[in-house]
Short mmCIF file of C-alpha atoms and ligand atoms in Angstrom, two decimals:
data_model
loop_
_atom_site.label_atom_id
_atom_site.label_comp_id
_atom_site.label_asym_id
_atom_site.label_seq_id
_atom_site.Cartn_x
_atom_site.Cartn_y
_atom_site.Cartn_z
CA UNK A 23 -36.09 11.85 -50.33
CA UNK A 24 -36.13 8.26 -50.62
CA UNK A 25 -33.17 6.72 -53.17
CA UNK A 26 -34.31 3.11 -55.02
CA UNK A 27 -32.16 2.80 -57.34
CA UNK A 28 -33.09 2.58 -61.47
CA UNK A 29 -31.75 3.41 -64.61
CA UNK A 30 -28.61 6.16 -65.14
CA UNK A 31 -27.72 6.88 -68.26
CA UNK A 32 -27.94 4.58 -71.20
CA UNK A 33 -25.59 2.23 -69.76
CA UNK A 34 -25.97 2.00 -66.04
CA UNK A 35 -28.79 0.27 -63.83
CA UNK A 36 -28.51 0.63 -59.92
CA UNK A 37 -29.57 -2.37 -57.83
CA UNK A 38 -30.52 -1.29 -54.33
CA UNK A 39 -29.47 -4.15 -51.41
CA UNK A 40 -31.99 -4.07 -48.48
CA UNK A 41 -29.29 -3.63 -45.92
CA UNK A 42 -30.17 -0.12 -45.12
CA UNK A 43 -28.58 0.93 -41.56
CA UNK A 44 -27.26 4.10 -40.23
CA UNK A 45 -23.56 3.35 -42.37
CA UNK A 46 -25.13 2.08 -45.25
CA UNK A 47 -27.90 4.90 -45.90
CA UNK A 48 -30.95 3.42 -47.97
CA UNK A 49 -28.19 0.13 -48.47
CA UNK A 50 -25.51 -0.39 -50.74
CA UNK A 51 -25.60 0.13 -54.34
CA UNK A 52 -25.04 -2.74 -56.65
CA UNK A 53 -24.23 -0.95 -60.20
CA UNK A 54 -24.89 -2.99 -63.44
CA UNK A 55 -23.24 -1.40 -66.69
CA UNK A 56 -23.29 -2.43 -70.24
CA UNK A 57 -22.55 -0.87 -73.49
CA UNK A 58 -26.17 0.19 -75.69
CA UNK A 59 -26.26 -3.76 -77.52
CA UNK A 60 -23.78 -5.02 -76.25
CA UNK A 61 -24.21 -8.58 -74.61
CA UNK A 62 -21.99 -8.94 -71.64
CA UNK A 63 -22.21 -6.75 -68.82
CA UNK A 64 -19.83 -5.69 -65.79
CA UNK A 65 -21.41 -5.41 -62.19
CA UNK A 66 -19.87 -3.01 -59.50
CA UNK A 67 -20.11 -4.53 -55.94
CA UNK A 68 -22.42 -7.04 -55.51
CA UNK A 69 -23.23 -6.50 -52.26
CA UNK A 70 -24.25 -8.58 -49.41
CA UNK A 71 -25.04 -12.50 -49.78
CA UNK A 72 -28.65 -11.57 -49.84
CA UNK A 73 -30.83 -14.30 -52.22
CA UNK A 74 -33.59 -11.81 -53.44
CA UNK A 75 -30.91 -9.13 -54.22
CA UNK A 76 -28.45 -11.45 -56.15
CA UNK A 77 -31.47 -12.76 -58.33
CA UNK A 78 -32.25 -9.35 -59.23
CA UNK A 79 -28.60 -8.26 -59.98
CA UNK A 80 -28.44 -11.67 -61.64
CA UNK A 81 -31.66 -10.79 -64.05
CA UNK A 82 -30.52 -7.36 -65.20
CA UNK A 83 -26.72 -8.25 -65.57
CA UNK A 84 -27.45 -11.58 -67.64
CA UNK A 85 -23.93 -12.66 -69.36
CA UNK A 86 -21.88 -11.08 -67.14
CA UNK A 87 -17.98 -10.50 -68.53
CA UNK A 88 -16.30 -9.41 -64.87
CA UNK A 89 -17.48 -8.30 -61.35
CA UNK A 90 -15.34 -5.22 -60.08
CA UNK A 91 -14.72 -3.68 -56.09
CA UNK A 92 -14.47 -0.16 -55.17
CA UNK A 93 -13.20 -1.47 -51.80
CA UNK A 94 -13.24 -4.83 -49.30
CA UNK A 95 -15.83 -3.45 -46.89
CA UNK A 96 -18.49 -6.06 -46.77
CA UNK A 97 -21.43 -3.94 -47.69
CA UNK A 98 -20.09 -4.12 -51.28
CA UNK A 99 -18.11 -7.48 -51.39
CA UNK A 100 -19.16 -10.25 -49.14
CA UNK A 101 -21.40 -11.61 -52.12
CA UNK A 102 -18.34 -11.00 -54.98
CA UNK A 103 -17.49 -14.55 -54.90
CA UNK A 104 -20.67 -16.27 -54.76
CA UNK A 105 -22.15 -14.14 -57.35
CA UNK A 106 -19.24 -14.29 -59.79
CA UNK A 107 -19.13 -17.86 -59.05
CA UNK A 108 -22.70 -18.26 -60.19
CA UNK A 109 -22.53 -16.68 -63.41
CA UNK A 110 -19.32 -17.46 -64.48
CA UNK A 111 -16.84 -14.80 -64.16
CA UNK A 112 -14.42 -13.39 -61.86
CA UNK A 113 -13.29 -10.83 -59.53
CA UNK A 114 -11.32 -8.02 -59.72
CA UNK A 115 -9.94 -5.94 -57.18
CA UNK A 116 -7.14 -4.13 -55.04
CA UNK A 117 -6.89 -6.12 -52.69
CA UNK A 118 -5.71 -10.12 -53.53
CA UNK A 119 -7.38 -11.33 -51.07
CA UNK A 120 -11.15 -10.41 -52.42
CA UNK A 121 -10.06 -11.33 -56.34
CA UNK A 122 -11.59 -14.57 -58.12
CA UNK A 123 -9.17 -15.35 -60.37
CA UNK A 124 -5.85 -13.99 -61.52
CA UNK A 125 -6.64 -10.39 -62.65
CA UNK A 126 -6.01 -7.84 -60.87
CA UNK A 127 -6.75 -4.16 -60.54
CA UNK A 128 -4.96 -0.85 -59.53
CA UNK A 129 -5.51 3.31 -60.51
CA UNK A 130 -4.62 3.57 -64.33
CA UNK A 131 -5.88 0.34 -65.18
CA UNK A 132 -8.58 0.35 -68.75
CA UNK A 133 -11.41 -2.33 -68.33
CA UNK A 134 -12.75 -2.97 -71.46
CA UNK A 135 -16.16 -5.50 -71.86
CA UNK A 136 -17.90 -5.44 -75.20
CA UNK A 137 -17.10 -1.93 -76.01
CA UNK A 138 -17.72 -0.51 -72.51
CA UNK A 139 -15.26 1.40 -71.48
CA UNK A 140 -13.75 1.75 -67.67
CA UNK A 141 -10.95 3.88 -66.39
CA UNK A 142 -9.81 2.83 -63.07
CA UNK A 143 -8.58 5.74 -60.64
CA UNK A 144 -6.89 4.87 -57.63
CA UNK A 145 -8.81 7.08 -54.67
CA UNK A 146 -7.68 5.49 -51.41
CA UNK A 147 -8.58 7.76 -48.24
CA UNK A 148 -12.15 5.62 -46.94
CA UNK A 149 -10.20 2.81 -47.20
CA UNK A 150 -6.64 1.55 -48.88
CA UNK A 151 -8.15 -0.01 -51.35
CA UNK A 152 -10.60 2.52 -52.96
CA UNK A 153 -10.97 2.55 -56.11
CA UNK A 154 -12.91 5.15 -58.51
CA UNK A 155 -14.53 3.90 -61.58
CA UNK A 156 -14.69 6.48 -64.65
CA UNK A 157 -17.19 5.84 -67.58
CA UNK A 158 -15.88 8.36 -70.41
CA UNK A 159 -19.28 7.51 -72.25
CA UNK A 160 -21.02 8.68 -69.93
CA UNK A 161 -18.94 11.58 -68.06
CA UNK A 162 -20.13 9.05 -64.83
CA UNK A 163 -17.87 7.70 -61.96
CA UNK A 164 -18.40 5.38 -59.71
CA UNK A 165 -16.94 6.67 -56.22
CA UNK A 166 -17.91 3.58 -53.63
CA UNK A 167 -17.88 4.85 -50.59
CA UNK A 168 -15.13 7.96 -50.84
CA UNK A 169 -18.26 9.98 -52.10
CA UNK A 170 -21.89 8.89 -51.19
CA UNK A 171 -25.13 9.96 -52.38
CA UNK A 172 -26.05 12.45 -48.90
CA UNK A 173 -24.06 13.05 -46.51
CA UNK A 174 -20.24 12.85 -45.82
CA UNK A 175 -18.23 9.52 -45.74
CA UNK A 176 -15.95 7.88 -42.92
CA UNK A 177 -12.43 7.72 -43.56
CA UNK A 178 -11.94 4.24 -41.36
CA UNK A 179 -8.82 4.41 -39.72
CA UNK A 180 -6.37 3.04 -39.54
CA UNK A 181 -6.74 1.31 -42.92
CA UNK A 182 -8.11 5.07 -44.17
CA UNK A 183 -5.68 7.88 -44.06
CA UNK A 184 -7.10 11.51 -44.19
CA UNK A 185 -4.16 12.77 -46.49
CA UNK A 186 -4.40 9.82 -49.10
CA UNK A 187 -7.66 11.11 -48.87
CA UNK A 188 -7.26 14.83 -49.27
CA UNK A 189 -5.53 13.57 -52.13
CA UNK A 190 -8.25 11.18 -53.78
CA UNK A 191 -10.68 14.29 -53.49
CA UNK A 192 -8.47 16.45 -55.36
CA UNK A 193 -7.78 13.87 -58.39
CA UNK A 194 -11.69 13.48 -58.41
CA UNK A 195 -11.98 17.29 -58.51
CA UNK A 196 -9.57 17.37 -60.94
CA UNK A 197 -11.81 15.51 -63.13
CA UNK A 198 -14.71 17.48 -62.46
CA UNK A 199 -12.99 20.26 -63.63
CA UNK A 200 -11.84 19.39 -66.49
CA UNK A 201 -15.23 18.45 -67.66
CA UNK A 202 -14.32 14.20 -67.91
CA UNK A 203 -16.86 13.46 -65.13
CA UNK A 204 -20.09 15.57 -64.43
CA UNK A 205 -22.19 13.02 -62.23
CA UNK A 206 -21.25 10.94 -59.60
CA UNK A 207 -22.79 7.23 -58.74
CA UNK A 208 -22.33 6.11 -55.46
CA UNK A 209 -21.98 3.28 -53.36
CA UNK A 210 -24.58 4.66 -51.36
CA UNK A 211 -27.35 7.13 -51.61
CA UNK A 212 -28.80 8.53 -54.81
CA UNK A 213 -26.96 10.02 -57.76
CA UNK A 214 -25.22 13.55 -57.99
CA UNK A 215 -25.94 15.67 -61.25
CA UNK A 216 -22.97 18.26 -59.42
CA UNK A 217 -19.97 16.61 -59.23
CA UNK A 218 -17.62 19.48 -58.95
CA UNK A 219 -20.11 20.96 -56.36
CA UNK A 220 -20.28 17.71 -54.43
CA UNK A 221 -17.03 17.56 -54.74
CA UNK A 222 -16.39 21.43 -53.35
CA UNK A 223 -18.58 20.83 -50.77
CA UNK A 224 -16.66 17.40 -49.73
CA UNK A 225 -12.92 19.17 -49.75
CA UNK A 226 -14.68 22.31 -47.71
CA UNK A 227 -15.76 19.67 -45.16
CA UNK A 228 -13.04 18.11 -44.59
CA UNK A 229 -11.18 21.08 -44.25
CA UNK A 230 -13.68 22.72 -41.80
CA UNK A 231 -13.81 19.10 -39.72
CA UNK A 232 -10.09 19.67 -39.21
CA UNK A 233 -9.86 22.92 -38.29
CA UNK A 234 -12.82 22.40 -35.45
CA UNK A 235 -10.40 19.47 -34.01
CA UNK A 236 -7.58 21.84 -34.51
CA UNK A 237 -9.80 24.12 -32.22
CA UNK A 238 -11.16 21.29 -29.78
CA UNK A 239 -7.37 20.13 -29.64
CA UNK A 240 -6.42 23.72 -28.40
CA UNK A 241 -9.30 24.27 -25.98
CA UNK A 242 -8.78 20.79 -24.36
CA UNK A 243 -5.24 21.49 -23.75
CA UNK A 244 -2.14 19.47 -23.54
CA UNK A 245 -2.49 17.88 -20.61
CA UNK A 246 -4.93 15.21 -18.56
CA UNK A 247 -5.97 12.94 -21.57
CA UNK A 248 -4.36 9.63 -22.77
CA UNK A 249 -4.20 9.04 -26.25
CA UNK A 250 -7.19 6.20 -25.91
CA UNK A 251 -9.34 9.09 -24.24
CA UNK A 252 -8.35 12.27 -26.67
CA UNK A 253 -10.24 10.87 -29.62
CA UNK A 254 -13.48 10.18 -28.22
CA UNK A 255 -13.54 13.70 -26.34
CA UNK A 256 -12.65 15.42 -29.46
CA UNK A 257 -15.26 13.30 -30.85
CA UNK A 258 -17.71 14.62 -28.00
CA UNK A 259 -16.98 18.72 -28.89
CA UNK A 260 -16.60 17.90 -32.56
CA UNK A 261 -19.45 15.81 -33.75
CA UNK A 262 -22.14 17.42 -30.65
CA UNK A 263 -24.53 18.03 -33.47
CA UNK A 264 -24.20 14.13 -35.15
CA UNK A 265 -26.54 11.86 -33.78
CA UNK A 266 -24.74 9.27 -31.37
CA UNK A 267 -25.04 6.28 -33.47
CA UNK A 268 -22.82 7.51 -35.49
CA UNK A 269 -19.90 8.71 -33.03
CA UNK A 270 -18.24 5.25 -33.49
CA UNK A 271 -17.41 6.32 -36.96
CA UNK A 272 -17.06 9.55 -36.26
CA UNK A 273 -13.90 8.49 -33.78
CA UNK A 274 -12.76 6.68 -37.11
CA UNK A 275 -12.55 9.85 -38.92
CA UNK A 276 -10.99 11.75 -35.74
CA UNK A 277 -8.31 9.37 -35.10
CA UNK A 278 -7.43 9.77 -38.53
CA UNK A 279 -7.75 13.49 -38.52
CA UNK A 280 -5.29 13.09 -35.43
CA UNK A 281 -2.63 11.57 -36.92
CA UNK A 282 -2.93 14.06 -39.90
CA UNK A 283 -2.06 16.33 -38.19
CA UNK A 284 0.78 14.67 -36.06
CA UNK A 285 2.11 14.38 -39.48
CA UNK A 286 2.30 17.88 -40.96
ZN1 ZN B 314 -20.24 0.93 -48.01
#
């Protein structure tokens, strides 16, 4: 099924960036929201510094009131500056260091533009940073990359931590549950109609991923490996059925999984 972005909603338009690759699925998502009249928009990660895709954000997002980060990975915010430069706004985010201007933004936070509406929830786990992005109009959020579109995500360690993770999931779920969010919009990947199942599915994973290591861990034994070799050959009994490419990021997600469970 091939994901192109389009319209979600009556206030949400996604903006597909050609830099599909094996991380980024069919590319990152550039989201452009704006209240039903309203004149000022907000854009979600703007993606890379690609011309063609920054016109086109550009076009649909016209007056644009402030550009916002789920995270600092540079699929979603090497282009912040430069495109918030260009039309005249600035940048909000976690993390100082990818803001433009003095606002910041953390979990709890209200962004308001024009009568849109945007709850921030803090969901670090994929990366420190991570922010969620809840439209109450539209029972929507915005997930970045701690929920994509197909598939599971990475949780990039040593900047990601598996139990801040755990964690993030269960606020989202939370949500689901209680009926505030039904669909999810990703950073990547097409939309979800199933929130709480996505989201059912994503804690079951995780918990199944950890309990194979658990297993792996036990079979390997406690003795032979250094701690630079254990993650890779957990890696190797773990992820046999994930296509190589991916085992990079996969050693991510183990090495995080590892020191989970040094922890508990
Ligand atoms: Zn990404």
């Amino acid at each position: 099924m091939s994901w192109t972005g389009g319209s979600f909603g009556e206030r949400a338009q996604c903006v597909l960036a050609p830099n599909a690759n094996m991380m980024t699925l069919d590319g990152t998502n550039t989201w452009v929201l704006r209240e039903p009249g309203a004149r000022r928009s907000v854009v979600i990660d703007p993606g890379p510094p690609d011309e063609s895709h920054l016109d086109a954000v550009a076009e649909l997002a016209g007056d644009v009131g402030v550009v916002l980060l789920t995270h600092h990975h540079l699929d979603h915010s090497e282009a912040a500056r430069q495109f918030a430069e260009r039309v005249g706004c600035g940048v909000r985010a976690l993390d100082p260091e990818y803001r433009l201007g003095s606002e910041g933004l953390g979990g709890g936070d209200v962004v308001e533009v024009d009568g849109l509406e945007i709850r921030v929830v803090s969901t670090p786990g994929h990366t420190a940073d991570s922010l969620s992005f809840v439209l109450p109009a539209e029972g929507a959020v915005l997930t970045g990359d701690t929920v994509l579109g197909r598939g599971t995500t990475v949780v990039a360690h040593p900047d990601g931590q598996l139990g801040a993770y755990l964690d993030s999931l269960d606020r989202l779920h939370g949500l689901a549950a209680a009926h505030e969010i039904g669909t999810i919009w990703p950073g990547h990947g097409p939309v979800i109609d199933d929130a709480l199942g996505a989201l059912d599915y994503y804690i079951a994973h995780r918990s199944e991923r950890l309990q194979q290591v658990e297993s792996a861990l036990a079979g390997l034994g406690p003795e032979g490996l250094t701690a630079e070799e254990l993650p890779r050959r957990v890696v190797e009994i773990v992820y046999a059925d994930v296509d190589q490419v991916l085992w990079g990021a996969a050693e991510l997600s183990v090495r995080a999984q590892l020191a989970y469970l040094a922890q508990r």
